[in-house]
Amino acid sequence: MTLNNLLETQGIIHSDPEIMSGVPVFVGTRVPLQTFFDYLEGEGGLAEFINDFPYLEAQTMKVLENAAKLIIAQERCA
């Protein structure tokens, strides 16, 4: 299972052709999941993302938790 599939199943993100042309966004927003990953790669990182999008703090923690769980599962299978 991919991270996007897991997050969609849990209701954290969704894709809708009517919203941002189907780009996966946080549920109830127009904030793309890719924006979150772009912030993580930047200098400000997680703190800057939460500062800019404080209403997404809980969803952000769920994304990180699920990403970590997938990485751990993949490591165990390797």
mmCIF file with all atom_site columns, C-alpha atoms in Angstrom:
data_model
loop_
_atom_site.group_PDB
_atom_site.id
_atom_site.type_symbol
_atom_site.label_atom_id
_atom_site.label_alt_id
_atom_site.label_comp_id
_atom_site.label_asym_id
_atom_site.label_entity_id
_atom_site.label_seq_id
_atom_site.pdbx_PDB_ins_code
_atom_site.Cartn_x
_atom_site.Cartn_y
_atom_site.Cartn_z
_atom_site.occupancy
_atom_site.B_iso_or_equiv
_atom_site.pdbx_formal_charge
_atom_site.auth_seq_id
_atom_site.auth_comp_id
_atom_site.auth_asym_id
_atom_site.auth_atom_id
_atom_site.pdbx_PDB_model_num
ATOM 1  C CA . MET A 1 1  ? 0.000   0.000  0.000   1.00 0.00 ? 1  MET A CA 1
ATOM 2  C CA . THR A 1 2  ? 1.308   3.454  -0.866  1.00 0.00 ? 2  THR A CA 1
ATOM 3  C CA . LEU A 1 3  ? 1.326   6.399  1.505   1.00 0.00 ? 3  LEU A CA 1
ATOM 4  C CA . ASN A 1 4  ? -1.268  8.204  -0.603  1.00 0.00 ? 4  ASN A CA 1
ATOM 5  C CA . ASN A 1 5  ? -3.588  5.173  -0.533  1.00 0.00 ? 5  ASN A CA 1
ATOM 6  C CA . LEU A 1 6  ? -3.216  4.838  3.231   1.00 0.00 ? 6  LEU A CA 1
ATOM 7  C CA . LEU A 1 7  ? -3.864  8.545  3.832   1.00 0.00 ? 7  LEU A CA 1
ATOM 8  C CA . GLU A 1 8  ? -6.886  8.489  1.548   1.00 0.00 ? 8  GLU A CA 1
ATOM 9  C CA . THR A 1 9  ? -8.299  5.419  3.302   1.00 0.00 ? 9  THR A CA 1
ATOM 10 C CA . GLN A 1 10 ? -7.942  7.186  6.653   1.00 0.00 ? 10 GLN A CA 1
ATOM 11 C CA . GLY A 1 11 ? -9.662  10.333 5.387   1.00 0.00 ? 11 GLY A CA 1
ATOM 12 C CA . ILE A 1 12 ? -6.597  12.564 5.698   1.00 0.00 ? 12 ILE A CA 1
ATOM 13 C CA . ILE A 1 13 ? -6.283  13.394 2.002   1.00 0.00 ? 13 ILE A CA 1
ATOM 14 C CA . HIS A 1 14 ? -8.493  12.973 -1.043  1.00 0.00 ? 14 HIS A CA 1
ATOM 15 C CA . SER A 1 15 ? -8.438  13.497 -4.782  1.00 0.00 ? 15 SER A CA 1
ATOM 16 C CA . ASP A 1 16 ? -11.315 15.061 -6.647  1.00 0.00 ? 16 ASP A CA 1
ATOM 17 C CA . PRO A 1 17 ? -11.141 16.229 -10.273 1.00 0.00 ? 17 PRO A CA 1
ATOM 18 C CA . GLU A 1 18 ? -13.204 19.259 -9.216  1.00 0.00 ? 18 GLU A CA 1
ATOM 19 C CA . ILE A 1 19 ? -10.620 20.311 -6.602  1.00 0.00 ? 19 ILE A CA 1
ATOM 20 C CA . MET A 1 20 ? -7.136  21.331 -7.759  1.00 0.00 ? 20 MET A CA 1
ATOM 21 C CA . SER A 1 21 ? -7.568  19.162 -10.897 1.00 0.00 ? 21 SER A CA 1
ATOM 22 C CA . GLY A 1 22 ? -7.477  15.962 -8.843  1.00 0.00 ? 22 GLY A CA 1
ATOM 23 C CA . VAL A 1 23 ? -4.190  16.634 -7.031  1.00 0.00 ? 23 VAL A CA 1
ATOM 24 C CA . PRO A 1 24 ? -4.273  14.926 -3.591  1.00 0.00 ? 24 PRO A CA 1
ATOM 25 C CA . VAL A 1 25 ? -5.174  17.577 -0.996  1.00 0.00 ? 25 VAL A CA 1
ATOM 26 C CA . PHE A 1 26 ? -5.811  17.572 2.734   1.00 0.00 ? 26 PHE A CA 1
ATOM 27 C CA . VAL A 1 27 ? -9.517  16.862 3.297   1.00 0.00 ? 27 VAL A CA 1
ATOM 28 C CA . GLY A 1 28 ? -11.563 20.050 3.578   1.00 0.00 ? 28 GLY A CA 1
ATOM 29 C CA . THR A 1 29 ? -8.818  22.220 2.074   1.00 0.00 ? 29 THR A CA 1
ATOM 30 C CA . ARG A 1 30 ? -7.137  23.097 -1.185  1.00 0.00 ? 30 ARG A CA 1
ATOM 31 C CA . VAL A 1 31 ? -3.683  22.461 0.299   1.00 0.00 ? 31 VAL A CA 1
ATOM 32 C CA . PRO A 1 32 ? -1.890  19.771 -1.743  1.00 0.00 ? 32 PRO A CA 1
ATOM 33 C CA . LEU A 1 33 ? -0.074  16.987 0.093   1.00 0.00 ? 33 LEU A CA 1
ATOM 34 C CA . GLN A 1 34 ? 2.927   17.792 -2.112  1.00 0.00 ? 34 GLN A CA 1
ATOM 35 C CA . THR A 1 35 ? 3.080   21.243 -0.506  1.00 0.00 ? 35 THR A CA 1
ATOM 36 C CA . PHE A 1 36 ? 3.677   19.531 2.836   1.00 0.00 ? 36 PHE A CA 1
ATOM 37 C CA . PHE A 1 37 ? 6.555   17.492 1.391   1.00 0.00 ? 37 PHE A CA 1
ATOM 38 C CA . ASP A 1 38 ? 7.993   20.601 -0.280  1.00 0.00 ? 38 ASP A CA 1
ATOM 39 C CA . TYR A 1 39 ? 8.077   22.339 3.107   1.00 0.00 ? 39 TYR A CA 1
ATOM 40 C CA . LEU A 1 40 ? 9.803   19.330 4.673   1.00 0.00 ? 40 LEU A CA 1
ATOM 41 C CA . GLU A 1 41 ? 12.531  19.560 2.043   1.00 0.00 ? 41 GLU A CA 1
ATOM 42 C CA . GLY A 1 42 ? 12.952  23.297 2.587   1.00 0.00 ? 42 GLY A CA 1
ATOM 43 C CA . GLU A 1 43 ? 14.861  25.131 5.293   1.00 0.00 ? 43 GLU A CA 1
ATOM 44 C CA . GLY A 1 44 ? 11.828  25.900 7.483   1.00 0.00 ? 44 GLY A CA 1
ATOM 45 C CA . GLY A 1 45 ? 10.637  22.309 7.481   1.00 0.00 ? 45 GLY A CA 1
ATOM 46 C CA . LEU A 1 46 ? 7.764   21.089 9.599   1.00 0.00 ? 46 LEU A CA 1
ATOM 47 C CA . ALA A 1 47 ? 7.711   24.119 11.893  1.00 0.00 ? 47 ALA A CA 1
ATOM 48 C CA . GLU A 1 48 ? 7.201   26.492 8.968   1.00 0.00 ? 48 GLU A CA 1
ATOM 49 C CA . PHE A 1 49 ? 4.425   24.335 7.473   1.00 0.00 ? 49 PHE A CA 1
ATOM 50 C CA . ILE A 1 50 ? 2.539   24.265 10.779  1.00 0.00 ? 50 ILE A CA 1
ATOM 51 C CA . ASN A 1 51 ? 3.088   28.011 11.195  1.00 0.00 ? 51 ASN A CA 1
ATOM 52 C CA . ASP A 1 52 ? 1.685   28.677 7.707   1.00 0.00 ? 52 ASP A CA 1
ATOM 53 C CA . PHE A 1 53 ? -1.140  26.114 7.985   1.00 0.00 ? 53 PHE A CA 1
ATOM 54 C CA . PRO A 1 54 ? -1.938  25.814 11.719  1.00 0.00 ? 54 PRO A CA 1
ATOM 55 C CA . TYR A 1 55 ? -5.348  24.277 11.025  1.00 0.00 ? 55 TYR A CA 1
ATOM 56 C CA . LEU A 1 56 ? -3.563  21.240 9.508   1.00 0.00 ? 56 LEU A CA 1
ATOM 57 C CA . GLU A 1 57 ? -1.425  20.381 12.541  1.00 0.00 ? 57 GLU A CA 1
ATOM 58 C CA . ALA A 1 58 ? -3.384  17.235 13.493  1.00 0.00 ? 58 ALA A CA 1
ATOM 59 C CA . GLN A 1 59 ? -3.500  15.981 9.899   1.00 0.00 ? 59 GLN A CA 1
ATOM 60 C CA . THR A 1 60 ? 0.211   16.696 9.524   1.00 0.00 ? 60 THR A CA 1
ATOM 61 C CA . MET A 1 61 ? 1.025   14.519 12.520  1.00 0.00 ? 61 MET A CA 1
ATOM 62 C CA . LYS A 1 62 ? -1.107  11.724 11.029  1.00 0.00 ? 62 LYS A CA 1
ATOM 63 C CA . VAL A 1 63 ? 0.803   11.978 7.731   1.00 0.00 ? 63 VAL A CA 1
ATOM 64 C CA . LEU A 1 64 ? 4.133   11.718 9.548   1.00 0.00 ? 64 LEU A CA 1
ATOM 65 C CA . GLU A 1 65 ? 2.919   8.839  11.721  1.00 0.00 ? 65 GLU A CA 1
ATOM 66 C CA . ASN A 1 66 ? 1.681   6.870  8.709   1.00 0.00 ? 66 ASN A CA 1
ATOM 67 C CA . ALA A 1 67 ? 4.844   7.555  6.723   1.00 0.00 ? 67 ALA A CA 1
ATOM 68 C CA . ALA A 1 68 ? 6.940   6.311  9.640   1.00 0.00 ? 68 ALA A CA 1
ATOM 69 C CA . LYS A 1 69 ? 4.805   3.173  9.989   1.00 0.00 ? 69 LYS A CA 1
ATOM 70 C CA . LEU A 1 70 ? 5.204   2.387  6.282   1.00 0.00 ? 70 LEU A CA 1
ATOM 71 C CA . ILE A 1 71 ? 8.977   2.870  6.478   1.00 0.00 ? 71 ILE A CA 1
ATOM 72 C CA . ILE A 1 72 ? 9.189   0.615  9.530   1.00 0.00 ? 72 ILE A CA 1
ATOM 73 C CA . ALA A 1 73 ? 7.086   -2.070 7.835   1.00 0.00 ? 73 ALA A CA 1
ATOM 74 C CA . GLN A 1 74 ? 9.255   -1.917 4.713   1.00 0.00 ? 74 GLN A CA 1
ATOM 75 C CA . GLU A 1 75 ? 12.428  -2.217 6.802   1.00 0.00 ? 75 GLU A CA 1
ATOM 76 C CA . ARG A 1 76 ? 11.077  -5.275 8.585   1.00 0.00 ? 76 ARG A CA 1
ATOM 77 C CA . CYS A 1 77 ? 10.289  -6.958 5.276   1.00 0.00 ? 77 CYS A CA 1
ATOM 78 C CA . ALA A 1 78 ? 13.734  -6.217 3.834   1.00 0.00 ? 78 ALA A CA 1
#
